[in-house]
Coordinates of C-alpha atoms in Angstrom, one line a residue:
M1 CA 139.7 136.8 127.0
K2 CA 142.4 134.7 128.5
K3 CA 142.4 136.7 131.8
T4 CA 138.6 136.4 131.9
K5 CA 138.7 132.7 131.4
G6 CA 141.4 132.3 134.1
I7 CA 139.3 134.3 136.6
L8 CA 136.2 132.3 135.9
W9 CA 138.2 129.1 136.4
G10 CA 139.6 130.4 139.7
L11 CA 136.1 131.3 141.0
A12 CA 134.7 127.9 140.0
V13 CA 137.5 126.1 141.8
I14 CA 137.0 128.3 144.9
A15 CA 133.3 127.7 144.9
L16 CA 133.9 123.9 144.6
G17 CA 136.3 124.1 147.6
I18 CA 133.8 126.0 149.7
I19 CA 130.9 123.6 148.9
W20 CA 133.2 120.6 149.6
G21 CA 134.3 122.1 152.9
L22 CA 130.8 122.9 154.1
N23 CA 129.6 119.5 153.0
Q24 CA 132.5 117.9 155.0
G25 CA 131.6 120.0 158.1
G26 CA 127.9 118.9 157.9
L27 CA 126.7 122.5 157.4
I28 CA 125.1 121.5 154.0
N29 CA 124.2 118.2 152.5
V30 CA 125.3 118.1 148.8
R31 CA 125.9 114.7 147.2
L32 CA 128.4 114.9 144.4
F33 CA 128.0 112.3 141.6
D34 CA 130.5 109.5 141.3
G35 CA 133.5 110.5 139.4
W36 CA 133.0 114.2 139.8
W37 CA 136.7 114.8 140.0
T38 CA 137.0 113.8 136.3
L39 CA 135.5 117.2 135.5
F40 CA 138.9 118.7 136.2
I41 CA 140.0 116.8 133.1
I42 CA 136.9 116.9 130.9
V43 CA 135.9 120.6 131.3
P44 CA 139.4 122.1 130.6
S45 CA 139.9 119.7 127.7
F46 CA 136.5 120.6 126.2
I47 CA 137.1 124.4 126.5
S48 CA 140.5 124.0 124.9
L49 CA 139.0 121.9 122.1
I50 CA 136.8 124.9 121.3
T51 CA 139.2 127.7 121.8
D52 CA 142.7 126.4 120.9
K53 CA 143.9 125.8 117.4
D54 CA 146.0 122.8 118.4
K55 CA 143.2 120.4 119.3
T56 CA 145.2 117.2 119.5
G57 CA 145.9 117.2 123.2
S58 CA 142.5 118.5 124.1
L59 CA 140.8 115.7 122.2
I60 CA 142.9 113.1 123.9
G61 CA 142.4 114.6 127.3
L62 CA 138.6 114.7 126.7
C63 CA 138.6 111.0 125.7
I64 CA 140.6 110.1 128.8
G65 CA 138.3 112.1 131.1
L66 CA 135.2 110.5 129.6
V67 CA 136.6 107.0 129.9
L68 CA 137.5 107.6 133.6
L69 CA 134.0 109.0 134.3
A70 CA 132.4 106.1 132.6
G71 CA 134.5 103.7 134.7
N72 CA 132.5 104.9 137.8
Y73 CA 129.2 103.6 136.3
F74 CA 130.2 100.7 134.1
D75 CA 132.7 97.9 134.3
I76 CA 134.8 99.0 131.3
W77 CA 136.7 95.8 131.2
N78 CA 133.5 94.0 130.1
Y79 CA 133.8 96.0 126.9
R80 CA 137.4 95.3 126.4
E81 CA 136.8 94.0 122.9
Y82 CA 135.9 97.6 121.9
L83 CA 138.8 99.3 123.5
L84 CA 141.4 98.5 120.8
P85 CA 139.1 99.7 117.9
L86 CA 138.5 102.9 120.0
V87 CA 142.3 103.4 120.3
V88 CA 142.7 103.0 116.6
I89 CA 140.0 105.6 115.9
I90 CA 141.6 108.1 118.3
I91 CA 145.0 107.6 116.6
G92 CA 143.3 108.2 113.2
V93 CA 141.8 111.4 114.5
V94 CA 145.1 112.5 115.9
I95 CA 146.8 111.8 112.5
I96 CA 144.3 114.0 110.8
F97 CA 144.8 116.9 113.2
N98 CA 148.6 116.6 113.0
T99 CA 148.4 116.7 109.2
V100 CA 146.2 119.8 109.2
N101 CA 148.5 121.5 111.6
T102 CA 151.6 120.6 109.6
K103 CA 150.1 122.0 106.4
K104 CA 149.2 125.2 108.3
I105 CA 152.8 125.8 109.3
K106 CA 154.1 125.2 105.8
N107 CA 151.6 127.6 104.3
D108 CA 153.0 130.3 106.7
N109 CA 156.4 130.0 104.9
S110 CA 158.1 128.6 108.0
E111 CA 161.0 126.1 107.5
F112 CA 159.5 122.9 109.0
V113 CA 161.6 119.8 109.4
M114 CA 160.5 116.9 111.7
N115 CA 162.6 116.5 114.9
E116 CA 164.8 119.5 114.2
T117 CA 163.5 122.9 113.1
Q118 CA 165.6 126.0 112.5
V119 CA 163.4 129.0 111.7
P120 CA 165.1 132.3 110.7
V121 CA 162.6 134.7 112.4
S122 CA 159.6 133.9 114.6
E123 CA 156.3 135.6 114.3
T124 CA 154.2 136.6 117.3
G125 CA 151.1 134.7 116.2
Q126 CA 152.9 131.6 114.8
E127 CA 152.2 128.2 116.4
Y128 CA 154.5 125.3 116.8
Y129 CA 153.6 121.7 117.8
A130 CA 155.0 118.4 119.1
S131 CA 152.4 115.5 119.2
F132 CA 153.4 111.9 120.0
T133 CA 157.0 112.8 119.1
G134 CA 160.0 114.9 120.2
Q135 CA 160.4 118.2 118.5
T136 CA 163.2 120.9 118.7
Y137 CA 162.7 124.4 117.5
Q138 CA 165.9 126.4 117.4
F139 CA 166.0 130.1 116.6
N140 CA 169.4 131.6 115.7
N141 CA 168.2 135.0 114.3
G142 CA 165.2 137.0 115.3
F143 CA 162.7 135.8 117.9
A144 CA 159.4 137.6 118.6
G145 CA 157.5 135.0 120.6
G146 CA 154.8 132.5 119.6
K147 CA 152.8 129.6 120.9
F148 CA 154.4 126.2 121.5
S149 CA 152.3 123.1 122.3
A150 CA 153.3 119.6 123.3
S151 CA 150.7 116.8 123.4
F152 CA 151.9 113.3 124.4
G153 CA 155.4 114.4 123.3
A154 CA 158.3 116.7 124.2
L155 CA 159.0 120.1 122.7
K156 CA 162.2 122.0 123.1
L157 CA 162.5 125.7 122.3
D158 CA 166.1 126.9 122.0
I159 CA 166.5 130.7 121.8
R160 CA 169.9 131.0 123.4
N161 CA 171.5 132.4 120.3
A162 CA 168.5 134.4 119.0
D163 CA 168.1 138.1 118.8
I164 CA 165.1 138.4 121.1
V165 CA 162.5 141.2 120.8
D166 CA 162.1 142.9 124.2
N167 CA 158.9 142.2 126.0
C168 CA 157.9 139.4 123.6
V169 CA 155.4 136.8 124.8
V170 CA 155.7 133.0 124.7
N171 CA 152.6 130.9 125.3
T172 CA 153.2 127.2 126.0
S173 CA 150.8 124.3 126.5
A174 CA 151.8 120.9 127.8
T175 CA 149.2 118.1 127.8
F176 CA 150.5 114.8 128.9
G177 CA 153.9 116.1 127.7
G178 CA 156.7 118.5 128.4
V179 CA 158.0 121.8 127.1
E180 CA 161.6 122.8 127.6
I181 CA 162.7 126.4 127.0
L182 CA 166.4 127.4 126.8
V183 CA 166.8 131.1 127.2
P184 CA 169.9 133.4 127.0
Q185 CA 171.5 134.2 130.4
N186 CA 171.2 137.9 129.7
V187 CA 167.5 137.9 129.3
K188 CA 165.0 138.2 132.1
V189 CA 162.1 135.8 132.3
I190 CA 158.7 136.5 133.9
A191 CA 156.7 133.3 134.0
K192 CA 153.1 132.6 134.9
S193 CA 151.6 129.2 135.1
N194 CA 148.1 127.7 135.0
S195 CA 148.4 124.0 135.8
V196 CA 146.3 121.0 136.6
F197 CA 148.3 118.0 137.8
G198 CA 151.5 119.7 136.4
G199 CA 153.7 122.7 136.9
T200 CA 156.3 125.1 135.7
S201 CA 160.0 125.2 136.7
D202 CA 161.9 128.5 136.1
K203 CA 165.7 128.2 136.5
S204 CA 166.6 131.2 134.4
N205 CA 169.0 133.9 135.5
K206 CA 167.3 136.0 138.3
S207 CA 170.2 138.4 139.0
L208 CA 169.7 140.7 136.0
P209 CA 169.3 144.5 136.1
A210 CA 165.9 146.0 135.7
D211 CA 166.5 147.3 132.2
A212 CA 167.5 143.8 130.9
K213 CA 165.5 142.4 127.9
T214 CA 162.4 140.6 129.2
I215 CA 160.5 137.5 127.9
Y216 CA 157.0 136.8 129.3
I217 CA 156.1 133.1 129.4
N218 CA 152.6 132.0 130.0
S219 CA 152.4 128.2 130.5
T220 CA 149.3 125.9 130.7
N221 CA 150.0 122.4 131.9
L222 CA 147.6 119.5 132.0
F223 CA 149.3 116.4 133.3
G224 CA 152.5 118.0 132.0
G225 CA 155.2 120.4 132.7
T226 CA 157.2 123.4 131.4
D227 CA 160.9 123.8 132.2
I228 CA 162.7 127.1 131.7
K229 CA 166.5 127.1 131.8

């Protein structure tokens, strides 16, 4: 499913580039609507809002994209008296999503403590979040992967002292935030990135033998970044 979605996104971007180039060369005459570039924020945020369990960053990204799009047709400043109530509403929605996500983690019998979390053993399908805050997840025993998401915040994953399951998969998502992953020097990292106005930096040890333990990291960044050290 994830590969199919990535391929479709790639084809859509290629098609847009071709149309744009032909239009610039005068071979076709296609007029794009004002603020079309905001679709690069709106569409990914909308898709993530439907498919991802952590909807906080997607909701915020969607709101920002819609506001930027509306700014091409209306003088938003004329409605400035409504902006503050809108911000309050968005904050309330974010609080609700954060509360639901926190309860979900507790129901999975994980040890969850704000700002510093030490979990004995990770589970492949477990999800961990950092929204509007800084959050550190430290694993000192078993680590089998999981999903780590940062939305308008910073998430640090420290697995330097963990007993890592070979070929485990780590999925990260950074939306207007950052994810930092600290890995052991004797573990090989294979990283893939899908980014819009963001990126992934991999500074892990690259001089390891072929039979070294391997971690696969798939990162998605929207106005954010993932650092692997």
